[in-house]
Amino acid sequence: MRRSCSVSVHHLILGALATVSMLVLSCVAQRPTQGPSQTEPLSKFLRGYITVPTQEKETTRYSAAFVDLRDDGAQEAIVYLSSEGWCGTGGCTMLILSPEGTSYRVVTRIPAVRLPIRMLTTKTNGWHDVTVVAGKRLYEAILPFDGKKYPGNASMPPAHPLSTKKAGKVVMSETAEDKRLY
């Protein structure tokens, strides 16, 4: 009797482990990733876009977030470039890129911004509003889309300080991992 009970318990445990393994694998398979299909074309685009002296090119690092700013299913790229050539006392340079075929096009280039970067639930002209940290007093600035681009300066109109907290999500945190471009 004891033997059959231990065999049944053993089979029960193995069955439960198999079920848990299947559930874990299905959850991992459904998790969104920033795989080679996104990062390789982005890196290639950025290498072609960068037009700074060789020494600065070699030190260029970037962080990227892929988000759907238009709610159309396409993933735009928000890129934070960092190195001597891309940063100053006001922060570093942010690019908002739209997918175009197998590459990207620059929607907006904004120098002197700081992390974090948020995508708000509010929209202007069909694109989600974006916020960055800007200005000498380091405030959260809202960047509305004008129909063609986001503002090129986070400290000047039409960008403006966020007056009340708005719903959204951090798409690039202050501790975003960066990568060498070259």
Tab-separated table of N, CA and C in Angstrom:
chain	number	residue	atom	x	y	z
A	1	MET	N	0.824	-1.188	0.000
A	1	MET	CA	0.000	0.000	0.000
A	1	MET	C	0.865	1.246	0.000
A	2	ARG	N	1.869	1.258	0.826
A	2	ARG	CA	2.732	2.421	0.924
A	2	ARG	C	3.419	2.704	-0.416
A	3	ARG	N	3.863	1.677	-1.090
A	3	ARG	CA	4.562	1.819	-2.356
A	3	ARG	C	3.665	2.466	-3.409
A	4	SER	N	2.431	2.043	-3.551
A	4	SER	CA	1.535	2.611	-4.559
A	4	SER	C	1.214	4.061	-4.245
A	5	CYS	N	1.136	4.384	-2.977
A	5	CYS	CA	0.882	5.767	-2.577
A	5	CYS	C	2.048	6.660	-2.958
A	6	SER	N	3.271	6.201	-2.718
A	6	SER	CA	4.426	7.030	-3.047
A	6	SER	C	4.583	7.155	-4.554
A	7	VAL	N	4.243	6.124	-5.310
A	7	VAL	CA	4.300	6.201	-6.771
A	7	VAL	C	3.268	7.205	-7.265
A	8	SER	N	2.079	7.197	-6.718
A	8	SER	CA	1.027	8.131	-7.119
A	8	SER	C	1.424	9.569	-6.792
A	9	VAL	N	1.982	9.776	-5.619
A	9	VAL	CA	2.430	11.112	-5.233
A	9	VAL	C	3.543	11.570	-6.174
A	10	HIS	N	4.457	10.672	-6.492
A	10	HIS	CA	5.555	10.991	-7.412
A	10	HIS	C	4.995	11.410	-8.774
A	11	HIS	N	4.034	10.649	-9.315
A	11	HIS	CA	3.417	11.001	-10.596
A	11	HIS	C	2.654	12.321	-10.510
A	12	LEU	N	2.007	12.536	-9.406
A	12	LEU	CA	1.264	13.777	-9.202
A	12	LEU	C	2.204	14.972	-9.207
A	13	ILE	N	3.336	14.865	-8.524
A	13	ILE	CA	4.325	15.947	-8.479
A	13	ILE	C	4.903	16.185	-9.861
A	14	LEU	N	5.254	15.113	-10.577
A	14	LEU	CA	5.789	15.268	-11.940
A	14	LEU	C	4.763	15.931	-12.854
A	15	GLY	N	3.512	15.548	-12.728
A	15	GLY	CA	2.447	16.158	-13.544
A	15	GLY	C	2.290	17.635	-13.229
A	16	ALA	N	2.341	17.976	-11.948
A	16	ALA	CA	2.215	19.383	-11.547
A	16	ALA	C	3.391	20.192	-12.064
A	17	LEU	N	4.607	19.648	-11.983
A	17	LEU	CA	5.793	20.340	-12.496
A	17	LEU	C	5.687	20.566	-13.999
A	18	ALA	N	5.201	19.571	-14.713
A	18	ALA	CA	5.035	19.706	-16.170
A	18	ALA	C	4.025	20.801	-16.490
A	19	THR	N	2.929	20.853	-15.745
A	19	THR	CA	1.908	21.878	-15.968
A	19	THR	C	2.463	23.270	-15.693
A	20	VAL	N	3.173	23.418	-14.577
A	20	VAL	CA	3.770	24.710	-14.228
A	20	VAL	C	4.778	25.125	-15.291
A	21	SER	N	5.587	24.176	-15.753
A	21	SER	CA	6.579	24.479	-16.799
A	21	SER	C	5.897	24.979	-18.061
A	22	MET	N	4.819	24.340	-18.457
A	22	MET	CA	4.085	24.766	-19.660
A	22	MET	C	3.522	26.173	-19.481
A	23	LEU	N	2.983	26.466	-18.301
A	23	LEU	CA	2.438	27.799	-18.044
A	23	LEU	C	3.527	28.861	-18.094
A	24	VAL	N	4.668	28.571	-17.484
A	24	VAL	CA	5.784	29.517	-17.481
A	24	VAL	C	6.261	29.769	-18.905
A	25	LEU	N	6.420	28.714	-19.677
A	25	LEU	CA	6.875	28.870	-21.064
A	25	LEU	C	5.889	29.671	-21.895
A	26	SER	N	4.593	29.465	-21.703
A	26	SER	CA	3.622	30.228	-22.481
A	26	SER	C	3.628	31.693	-22.077
A	27	CYS	N	3.853	31.995	-20.806
A	27	CYS	CA	3.934	33.391	-20.371
A	27	CYS	C	5.180	34.063	-20.930
A	28	VAL	N	6.305	33.365	-20.913
A	28	VAL	CA	7.545	33.917	-21.451
A	28	VAL	C	7.397	34.177	-22.937
A	29	ALA	N	6.738	33.285	-23.655
A	29	ALA	CA	6.566	33.447	-25.097
A	29	ALA	C	5.703	34.663	-25.422
A	30	GLN	N	4.786	35.037	-24.531
A	30	GLN	CA	3.894	36.156	-24.795
A	30	GLN	C	4.467	37.497	-24.352
A	31	ARG	N	5.561	37.505	-23.600
A	31	ARG	CA	6.130	38.741	-23.086
A	31	ARG	C	6.735	39.544	-24.235
A	32	PRO	N	6.419	40.849	-24.350
A	32	PRO	CA	7.011	41.643	-25.417
A	32	PRO	C	8.512	41.787	-25.202
A	33	THR	N	9.250	41.760	-26.287
A	33	THR	CA	10.696	41.869	-26.182
A	33	THR	C	11.214	42.940	-27.120
A	34	GLN	N	12.451	43.340	-26.899
A	34	GLN	CA	13.146	44.240	-27.798
A	34	GLN	C	14.224	43.404	-28.464
A	35	GLY	N	13.782	42.487	-29.270
A	35	GLY	CA	14.700	41.553	-29.898
A	35	GLY	C	15.449	42.169	-31.065
A	36	PRO	N	16.238	41.324	-31.722
A	36	PRO	CA	17.045	41.775	-32.853
A	36	PRO	C	16.213	42.437	-33.944
A	37	SER	N	14.932	42.052	-34.075
A	37	SER	CA	14.105	42.650	-35.125
A	37	SER	C	13.920	44.152	-34.921
A	38	GLN	N	14.067	44.649	-33.695
A	38	GLN	CA	13.959	46.077	-33.434
A	38	GLN	C	15.319	46.736	-33.255
A	39	THR	N	16.199	46.108	-32.515
A	39	THR	CA	17.459	46.768	-32.168
A	39	THR	C	18.454	46.820	-33.321
A	40	GLU	N	18.505	45.795	-34.159
A	40	GLU	CA	19.463	45.816	-35.266
A	40	GLU	C	19.172	46.933	-36.267
A	41	PRO	N	17.931	47.084	-36.757
A	41	PRO	CA	17.665	48.209	-37.671
A	41	PRO	C	17.880	49.568	-37.004
A	42	LEU	N	17.575	49.653	-35.702
A	42	LEU	CA	17.777	50.919	-34.991
A	42	LEU	C	19.262	51.252	-34.915
A	43	SER	N	20.088	50.300	-34.523
A	43	SER	CA	21.535	50.542	-34.448
A	43	SER	C	22.091	50.943	-35.810
A	44	LYS	N	21.658	50.266	-36.845
A	44	LYS	CA	22.117	50.587	-38.205
A	44	LYS	C	21.709	52.013	-38.582
A	45	PHE	N	20.462	52.380	-38.295
A	45	PHE	CA	19.994	53.738	-38.586
A	45	PHE	C	20.825	54.761	-37.819
A	46	LEU	N	21.029	54.529	-36.529
A	46	LEU	CA	21.777	55.483	-35.704
A	46	LEU	C	23.209	55.652	-36.188
A	47	ARG	N	23.856	54.576	-36.603
A	47	ARG	CA	25.223	54.685	-37.120
A	47	ARG	C	25.272	55.567	-38.365
A	48	GLY	N	24.246	55.476	-39.218
A	48	GLY	CA	24.185	56.322	-40.404
A	48	GLY	C	23.811	57.761	-40.076
A	49	TYR	N	23.050	57.945	-39.031
A	49	TYR	CA	22.566	59.272	-38.629
A	49	TYR	C	23.648	60.095	-37.939
A	50	ILE	N	24.488	59.439	-37.151
A	50	ILE	CA	25.510	60.134	-36.364
A	50	ILE	C	26.538	60.772	-37.289
A	51	THR	N	26.694	62.081	-37.156
A	51	THR	CA	27.680	62.794	-37.977
A	51	THR	C	28.549	63.674	-37.090
A	52	VAL	N	29.194	63.046	-36.128
A	52	VAL	CA	30.098	63.763	-35.230
A	52	VAL	C	31.512	63.237	-35.470
A	53	PRO	N	32.536	63.953	-35.019
A	53	PRO	CA	33.907	63.465	-35.214
A	53	PRO	C	34.098	62.043	-34.702
A	54	THR	N	35.028	61.336	-35.295
A	54	THR	CA	35.275	59.924	-35.001
A	54	THR	C	35.441	59.645	-33.516
A	55	GLN	N	36.200	60.475	-32.810
A	55	GLN	CA	36.418	60.236	-31.384
A	55	GLN	C	35.099	60.244	-30.621
A	56	GLU	N	34.207	61.195	-30.947
A	56	GLU	CA	32.918	61.250	-30.261
A	56	GLU	C	32.029	60.096	-30.692
A	57	LYS	N	32.096	59.701	-31.967
A	57	LYS	CA	31.327	58.555	-32.440
A	57	LYS	C	31.636	57.318	-31.614
A	58	GLU	N	32.912	57.104	-31.374
A	58	GLU	CA	33.345	55.897	-30.678
A	58	GLU	C	32.847	55.818	-29.240
A	59	THR	N	32.526	56.955	-28.634
A	59	THR	CA	32.044	56.950	-27.251
A	59	THR	C	30.519	57.020	-27.165
A	60	THR	N	29.833	57.152	-28.302
A	60	THR	CA	28.375	57.290	-28.280
A	60	THR	C	27.716	56.054	-27.693
A	61	ARG	N	26.831	56.313	-26.747
A	61	ARG	CA	26.018	55.277	-26.122
A	61	ARG	C	24.566	55.673	-26.312
A	62	TYR	N	23.662	54.699	-26.258
A	62	TYR	CA	22.254	55.031	-26.406
A	62	TYR	C	21.380	54.076	-25.601
A	63	SER	N	20.230	54.604	-25.223
A	63	SER	CA	19.164	53.815	-24.608
A	63	SER	C	17.984	53.949	-25.544
A	64	ALA	N	17.173	52.916	-25.656
A	64	ALA	CA	16.022	52.968	-26.561
A	64	ALA	C	14.794	52.347	-25.918
A	65	ALA	N	13.653	52.936	-26.235
A	65	ALA	CA	12.365	52.386	-25.829
A	65	ALA	C	11.500	52.323	-27.076
A	66	PHE	N	10.840	51.206	-27.279
A	66	PHE	CA	9.956	51.035	-28.425
A	66	PHE	C	8.526	51.120	-27.911
A	67	VAL	N	7.804	52.146	-28.376
A	67	VAL	CA	6.446	52.401	-27.908
A	67	VAL	C	5.553	52.779	-29.083
A	68	ASP	N	4.274	52.548	-28.928
A	68	ASP	CA	3.306	52.889	-29.965
A	68	ASP	C	2.727	54.269	-29.653
A	69	LEU	N	3.354	55.294	-30.179
A	69	LEU	CA	2.921	56.670	-29.888
A	69	LEU	C	1.638	57.055	-30.612
A	70	ARG	N	1.288	56.332	-31.690
A	70	ARG	CA	0.097	56.669	-32.473
A	70	ARG	C	-1.058	55.701	-32.251
A	71	ASP	N	-0.849	54.682	-31.450
A	71	ASP	CA	-1.859	53.633	-31.250
A	71	ASP	C	-2.294	53.004	-32.569
A	72	ASP	N	-1.323	52.802	-33.466
A	72	ASP	CA	-1.618	52.203	-34.768
A	72	ASP	C	-0.966	50.835	-34.941
A	73	GLY	N	-0.354	50.337	-33.879
A	73	GLY	CA	0.300	49.037	-33.940
A	73	GLY	C	1.779	49.113	-34.296
A	74	ALA	N	2.252	50.241	-34.823
A	74	ALA	CA	3.668	50.409	-35.162
A	74	ALA	C	4.425	50.884	-33.921
A	75	GLN	N	5.631	50.430	-33.764
A	75	GLN	CA	6.450	50.806	-32.611
A	75	GLN	C	7.423	51.918	-32.991
A	76	GLU	N	7.176	53.129	-32.487
A	76	GLU	CA	8.138	54.210	-32.654
A	76	GLU	C	9.284	53.960	-31.681
A	77	ALA	N	10.436	54.569	-31.954
A	77	ALA	CA	11.595	54.417	-31.075
A	77	ALA	C	11.901	55.759	-30.429
A	78	ILE	N	12.019	55.756	-29.118
A	78	ILE	CA	12.507	56.922	-28.394
A	78	ILE	C	13.930	56.569	-27.997
A	79	VAL	N	14.876	57.399	-28.432
A	79	VAL	CA	16.296	57.112	-28.248
A	79	VAL	C	16.917	58.235	-27.433
A	80	TYR	N	17.717	57.876	-26.452
A	80	TYR	CA	18.438	58.828	-25.620
A	80	TYR	C	19.916	58.620	-25.898
A	81	LEU	N	20.538	59.583	-26.590
A	81	LEU	CA	21.952	59.504	-26.953
A	81	LEU	C	22.799	60.121	-25.854
A	82	SER	N	23.865	59.449	-25.482
A	82	SER	CA	24.717	60.003	-24.433
A	82	SER	C	26.186	59.810	-24.777
A	83	SER	N	26.918	60.848	-24.647
A	83	SER	CA	28.373	60.916	-24.777
A	83	SER	C	28.723	62.394	-24.748
A	84	GLU	N	29.984	62.687	-24.818
A	84	GLU	CA	30.418	64.079	-24.795
A	84	GLU	C	29.749	64.901	-25.897
A	85	GLY	N	29.627	64.333	-27.071
A	85	GLY	CA	29.047	65.049	-28.204
A	85	GLY	C	27.544	65.224	-28.148
A	86	TRP	N	26.867	64.440	-27.323
A	86	TRP	CA	25.407	64.477	-27.261
A	86	TRP	C	24.869	65.066	-25.968
A	87	CYS	N	25.728	65.339	-25.013
A	87	CYS	CA	25.273	65.832	-23.716
A	87	CYS	C	25.948	67.144	-23.356
A	88	GLY	N	25.245	67.914	-22.554
A	88	GLY	CA	25.778	69.162	-22.031
A	88	GLY	C	25.239	69.378	-20.634
A	89	THR	N	25.303	70.603	-20.151
A	89	THR	CA	24.843	70.880	-18.786
A	89	THR	C	23.334	70.702	-18.643
A	90	GLY	N	22.588	70.826	-19.731
A	90	GLY	CA	21.129	70.693	-19.664
A	90	GLY	C	20.621	69.281	-19.853
A	91	GLY	N	21.505	68.356	-20.151
A	91	GLY	CA	21.077	66.980	-20.374
A	91	GLY	C	21.639	66.446	-21.679
A	92	CYS	N	21.028	65.415	-22.199
A	92	CYS	CA	21.495	64.763	-23.422
A	92	CYS	C	20.431	64.880	-24.520
A	93	THR	N	20.731	64.331	-25.675
A	93	THR	CA	19.856	64.446	-26.836
A	93	THR	C	18.895	63.264	-26.931
A	94	MET	N	17.627	63.590	-27.197
A	94	MET	CA	16.593	62.578	-27.390
A	94	MET	C	16.125	62.632	-28.834
A	95	LEU	N	15.943	61.466	-29.427
A	95	LEU	CA	15.367	61.363	-30.764
A	95	LEU	C	14.048	60.611	-30.655
A	96	ILE	N	13.067	61.055	-31.426
A	96	ILE	CA	11.844	60.274	-31.591
A	96	ILE	C	11.838	59.860	-33.052
A	97	LEU	N	11.819	58.552	-33.273
A	97	LEU	CA	11.933	57.992	-34.612
A	97	LEU	C	10.681	57.202	-34.959
A	98	SER	N	10.285	57.308	-36.213
A	98	SER	CA	9.134	56.566	-36.705
A	98	SER	C	9.628	55.492	-37.662
A	99	PRO	N	9.080	54.276	-37.572
A	99	PRO	CA	9.529	53.230	-38.483
A	99	PRO	C	9.174	53.591	-39.925
A	100	GLU	N	10.098	53.310	-40.825
A	100	GLU	CA	9.885	53.574	-42.249
A	100	GLU	C	10.522	52.428	-43.029
A	101	GLY	N	9.704	51.509	-43.483
A	101	GLY	CA	10.227	50.311	-44.141
A	101	GLY	C	11.033	49.507	-43.148
A	102	THR	N	12.289	49.225	-43.501
A	102	THR	CA	13.164	48.470	-42.598
A	102	THR	C	14.074	49.400	-41.808
A	103	SER	N	13.798	50.701	-41.840
A	103	SER	CA	14.629	51.671	-41.135
A	103	SER	C	13.732	52.627	-40.343
A	104	TYR	N	14.226	53.827	-40.133
A	104	TYR	CA	13.498	54.840	-39.362
A	104	TYR	C	13.658	56.196	-40.019
A	105	ARG	N	12.776	57.113	-39.643
A	105	ARG	CA	12.936	58.521	-40.005
A	105	ARG	C	12.845	59.323	-38.716
A	106	VAL	N	13.569	60.435	-38.677
A	106	VAL	CA	13.569	61.275	-37.486
A	106	VAL	C	12.291	62.102	-37.467
A	107	VAL	N	11.525	61.962	-36.420
A	107	VAL	CA	10.344	62.795	-36.212
A	107	VAL	C	10.795	64.075	-35.520
A	108	THR	N	11.636	63.919	-34.493
A	108	THR	CA	12.109	65.063	-33.714
A	108	THR	C	13.448	64.749	-33.070
A	109	ARG	N	14.282	65.774	-33.002
A	109	ARG	CA	15.546	65.716	-32.263
A	109	ARG	C	15.470	66.807	-31.202
A	110	ILE	N	15.650	66.426	-29.946
A	110	ILE	CA	15.520	67.379	-28.845
A	110	ILE	C	16.777	67.315	-27.986
A	111	PRO	N	17.601	68.350	-28.023
A	111	PRO	CA	18.783	68.371	-27.158
A	111	PRO	C	18.408	68.782	-25.729
A	112	ALA	N	19.309	68.554	-24.826
A	112	ALA	CA	19.205	69.035	-23.439
A	112	ALA	C	17.961	68.552	-22.708
A	113	VAL	N	17.759	67.239	-22.699
A	113	VAL	CA	16.693	66.658	-21.882
A	113	VAL	C	17.309	65.660	-20.912
A	114	ARG	N	16.583	65.405	-19.858
A	114	ARG	CA	17.016	64.439	-18.850
A	114	ARG	C	15.953	63.367	-18.686
A	115	LEU	N	16.381	62.242	-18.196
A	115	LEU	CA	15.468	61.135	-17.902
A	115	LEU	C	14.787	61.393	-16.569
A	116	PRO	N	13.627	60.830	-16.325
A	116	PRO	CA	12.913	59.833	-17.093
A	116	PRO	C	12.090	60.443	-18.236
A	117	ILE	N	11.714	59.565	-19.166
A	117	ILE	CA	10.840	59.936	-20.272
A	117	ILE	C	9.540	59.169	-20.073
A	118	ARG	N	8.426	59.901	-20.150
A	118	ARG	CA	7.114	59.264	-19.977
A	118	ARG	C	6.269	59.443	-21.228
A	119	MET	N	5.419	58.459	-21.515
A	119	MET	CA	4.393	58.574	-22.539
A	119	MET	C	3.075	58.718	-21.798
A	120	LEU	N	2.386	59.838	-22.050
A	120	LEU	CA	1.135	60.098	-21.353
A	120	LEU	C	-0.033	59.427	-22.071
A	121	THR	N	-1.152	59.307	-21.364
A	121	THR	CA	-2.357	58.771	-22.000
A	121	THR	C	-3.016	59.827	-22.873
A	122	THR	N	-2.715	61.110	-22.618
A	122	THR	CA	-3.280	62.187	-23.438
A	122	THR	C	-2.590	62.237	-24.795
A	123	LYS	N	-3.324	62.760	-25.777
A	123	LYS	CA	-2.797	62.853	-27.139
A	123	LYS	C	-2.997	64.261	-27.683
A	124	THR	N	-2.119	64.640	-28.604
A	124	THR	CA	-2.254	65.887	-29.349
A	124	THR	C	-2.023	65.538	-30.819
A	125	ASN	N	-2.978	65.877	-31.653
A	125	ASN	CA	-2.897	65.583	-33.089
A	125	ASN	C	-2.622	64.111	-33.379
A	126	GLY	N	-3.242	63.226	-32.596
A	126	GLY	CA	-3.172	61.799	-32.850
A	126	GLY	C	-1.977	61.070	-32.261
A	127	TRP	N	-1.039	61.778	-31.660
A	127	TRP	CA	0.142	61.147	-31.065
A	127	TRP	C	0.113	61.384	-29.554
A	128	HIS	N	0.573	60.399	-28.804
A	128	HIS	CA	0.650	60.551	-27.351
A	128	HIS	C	1.596	61.686	-26.984
A	129	ASP	N	1.222	62.443	-25.965
A	129	ASP	CA	2.120	63.456	-25.414
A	129	ASP	C	3.250	62.735	-24.694
A	130	VAL	N	4.432	63.335	-24.721
A	130	VAL	CA	5.621	62.773	-24.097
A	130	VAL	C	6.139	63.788	-23.091
A	131	THR	N	6.703	63.311	-21.990
A	131	THR	CA	7.319	64.234	-21.034
A	131	THR	C	8.782	63.851	-20.829
A	132	VAL	N	9.576	64.886	-20.541
A	132	VAL	CA	10.995	64.734	-20.202
A	132	VAL	C	11.284	65.687	-19.054
A	133	VAL	N	12.431	65.569	-18.453
A	133	VAL	CA	12.859	66.523	-17.442
A	133	VAL	C	13.687	67.581	-18.162
A	134	ALA	N	13.357	68.856	-17.918
A	134	ALA	CA	14.008	69.948	-18.658
A	134	ALA	C	14.211	71.168	-17.769
A	135	GLY	N	14.934	72.141	-18.315
A	135	GLY	CA	15.092	73.438	-17.678
A	135	GLY	C	16.126	73.469	-16.569
A	136	LYS	N	16.501	74.678	-16.205
A	136	LYS	CA	17.485	74.864	-15.131
A	136	LYS	C	16.951	74.401	-13.787
A	137	ARG	N	15.629	74.491	-13.627
A	137	ARG	CA	15.016	74.095	-12.354
A	137	ARG	C	14.553	72.638	-12.368
A	138	LEU	N	14.843	71.936	-13.460
A	138	LEU	CA	14.511	70.524	-13.610
A	138	LEU	C	13.041	70.223	-13.315
A	139	TYR	N	12.196	70.595	-14.222
A	139	TYR	CA	10.769	70.323	-14.130
A	139	TYR	C	10.379	69.329	-15.213
A	140	GLU	N	9.225	68.691	-15.041
A	140	GLU	CA	8.722	67.782	-16.066
A	140	GLU	C	8.037	68.618	-17.138
A	141	ALA	N	8.558	68.521	-18.357
A	141	ALA	CA	8.019	69.290	-19.482
A	141	ALA	C	7.190	68.376	-20.377
A	142	ILE	N	6.048	68.871	-20.803
A	142	ILE	CA	5.192	68.113	-21.703
A	142	ILE	C	5.503	68.529	-23.138
A	143	LEU	N	5.646	67.532	-24.004
A	143	LEU	CA	5.954	67.752	-25.406
A	143	LEU	C	4.747	67.304	-26.236
A	144	PRO	N	3.933	68.258	-26.717
A	144	PRO	CA	2.785	67.889	-27.543
A	144	PRO	C	3.204	67.764	-29.015
A	145	PHE	N	2.560	66.892	-29.753
A	145	PHE	CA	2.837	66.690	-31.176
A	145	PHE	C	2.043	67.730	-31.966
A	146	ASP	N	2.685	68.420	-32.926
A	146	ASP	CA	2.001	69.486	-33.666
A	146	ASP	C	1.394	69.034	-34.997
A	147	GLY	N	1.417	67.745	-35.261
A	147	GLY	CA	0.911	67.234	-36.525
A	147	GLY	C	2.029	66.750	-37.428
A	148	LYS	N	3.248	67.260	-37.182
A	148	LYS	CA	4.418	66.843	-37.957
A	148	LYS	C	5.562	66.393	-37.057
A	149	LYS	N	5.699	67.046	-35.890
A	149	LYS	CA	6.830	66.747	-35.014
A	149	LYS	C	6.504	67.165	-33.579
A	150	TYR	N	7.366	66.730	-32.685
A	150	TYR	CA	7.321	67.190	-31.297
A	150	TYR	C	8.214	68.427	-31.219
A	151	PRO	N	8.070	69.271	-30.189
A	151	PRO	CA	8.922	70.459	-30.075
A	151	PRO	C	10.405	70.093	-30.055
A	152	GLY	N	11.231	70.930	-30.690
A	152	GLY	CA	12.666	70.700	-30.752
A	152	GLY	C	13.414	71.214	-29.543
A	153	ASN	N	12.701	71.837	-28.595
A	153	ASN	CA	13.324	72.349	-27.379
A	153	ASN	C	12.343	72.145	-26.231
A	154	ALA	N	12.739	71.380	-25.238
A	154	ALA	CA	11.849	71.056	-24.123
A	154	ALA	C	11.646	72.216	-23.163
A	155	SER	N	12.450	73.288	-23.317
A	155	SER	CA	12.352	74.441	-22.412
A	155	SER	C	11.641	75.639	-23.036
A	156	MET	N	11.186	75.498	-24.272
A	156	MET	CA	10.553	76.619	-24.986
A	156	MET	C	9.189	76.181	-25.528
A	157	PRO	N	8.223	77.137	-25.632
A	157	PRO	CA	6.931	76.788	-26.220
A	157	PRO	C	7.107	76.267	-27.644
A	158	PRO	N	6.311	75.317	-28.043
A	158	PRO	CA	5.066	74.849	-27.425
A	158	PRO	C	5.249	73.849	-26.282
A	159	ALA	N	6.476	73.400	-26.011
A	159	ALA	CA	6.697	72.579	-24.820
A	159	ALA	C	6.409	73.457	-23.608
A	160	HIS	N	5.920	72.865	-22.557
A	160	HIS	CA	5.614	73.650	-21.355
A	160	HIS	C	5.665	72.763	-20.115
A	161	PRO	N	5.851	73.389	-18.954
A	161	PRO	CA	5.880	72.603	-17.717
A	161	PRO	C	4.553	71.880	-17.501
A	162	LEU	N	4.635	70.683	-17.030
A	162	LEU	CA	3.442	69.904	-16.713
A	162	LEU	C	2.873	70.479	-15.424
A	163	SER	N	1.675	71.053	-15.503
A	163	SER	CA	1.105	71.748	-14.347
A	163	SER	C	0.433	70.808	-13.350
A	164	THR	N	-0.177	69.750	-13.834
A	164	THR	CA	-0.794	68.765	-12.951
A	164	THR	C	-0.335	67.383	-13.386
A	165	LYS	N	-0.234	66.489	-12.436
A	165	LYS	CA	0.200	65.126	-12.744
A	165	LYS	C	-0.787	64.493	-13.707
A	166	LYS	N	-0.282	63.903	-14.789
A	166	LYS	CA	-1.135	63.250	-15.773
A	166	LYS	C	-0.781	61.777	-15.841
A	167	ALA	N	-1.795	60.981	-16.166
A	167	ALA	CA	-1.593	59.541	-16.269
A	167	ALA	C	-0.681	59.218	-17.436
A	168	GLY	N	0.150	58.236	-17.240
A	168	GLY	CA	1.058	57.789	-18.279
A	168	GLY	C	1.978	56.733	-17.717
A	169	LYS	N	2.955	56.350	-18.536
A	169	LYS	CA	3.905	55.347	-18.059
A	169	LYS	C	5.314	55.777	-18.412
A	170	VAL	N	6.230	55.418	-17.523
A	170	VAL	CA	7.648	55.681	-17.762
A	170	VAL	C	8.098	54.707	-18.839
A	171	VAL	N	8.628	55.245	-19.951
A	171	VAL	CA	9.127	54.384	-21.020
A	171	VAL	C	10.650	54.284	-20.981
A	172	MET	N	11.280	55.233	-20.292
A	172	MET	CA	12.723	55.172	-20.092
A	172	MET	C	13.024	55.795	-18.731
A	173	SER	N	13.484	54.967	-17.820
A	173	SER	CA	13.720	55.431	-16.455
A	173	SER	C	15.074	56.126	-16.335
A	174	GLU	N	15.298	56.727	-15.170
A	174	GLU	CA	16.582	57.384	-14.897
A	174	GLU	C	17.733	56.393	-14.894
A	175	THR	N	17.419	55.139	-14.697
A	175	THR	CA	18.450	54.113	-14.650
A	175	THR	C	18.429	53.231	-15.906
A	176	ALA	N	17.937	53.789	-17.009
A	176	ALA	CA	17.852	53.019	-18.258
A	176	ALA	C	19.225	52.495	-18.662
A	177	GLU	N	19.245	51.258	-19.074
A	177	GLU	CA	20.496	50.640	-19.509
A	177	GLU	C	20.876	51.201	-20.877
A	178	ASP	N	22.131	51.606	-21.016
A	178	ASP	CA	22.573	52.099	-22.315
A	178	ASP	C	23.554	51.128	-22.947
A	179	LYS	N	23.718	51.268	-24.259
A	179	LYS	CA	24.594	50.376	-25.019
A	179	LYS	C	25.567	51.216	-25.825
A	180	ARG	N	26.710	50.653	-26.101
A	180	ARG	CA	27.659	51.296	-27.020
A	180	ARG	C	27.079	51.188	-28.420
A	181	LEU	N	27.161	52.274	-29.173
A	181	LEU	CA	26.676	52.236	-30.559
A	181	LEU	C	27.699	51.601	-31.468
A	182	TYR	N	28.982	51.812	-31.181
A	182	TYR	CA	30.055	51.278	-32.029
A	182	TYR	C	30.862	50.249	-31.279
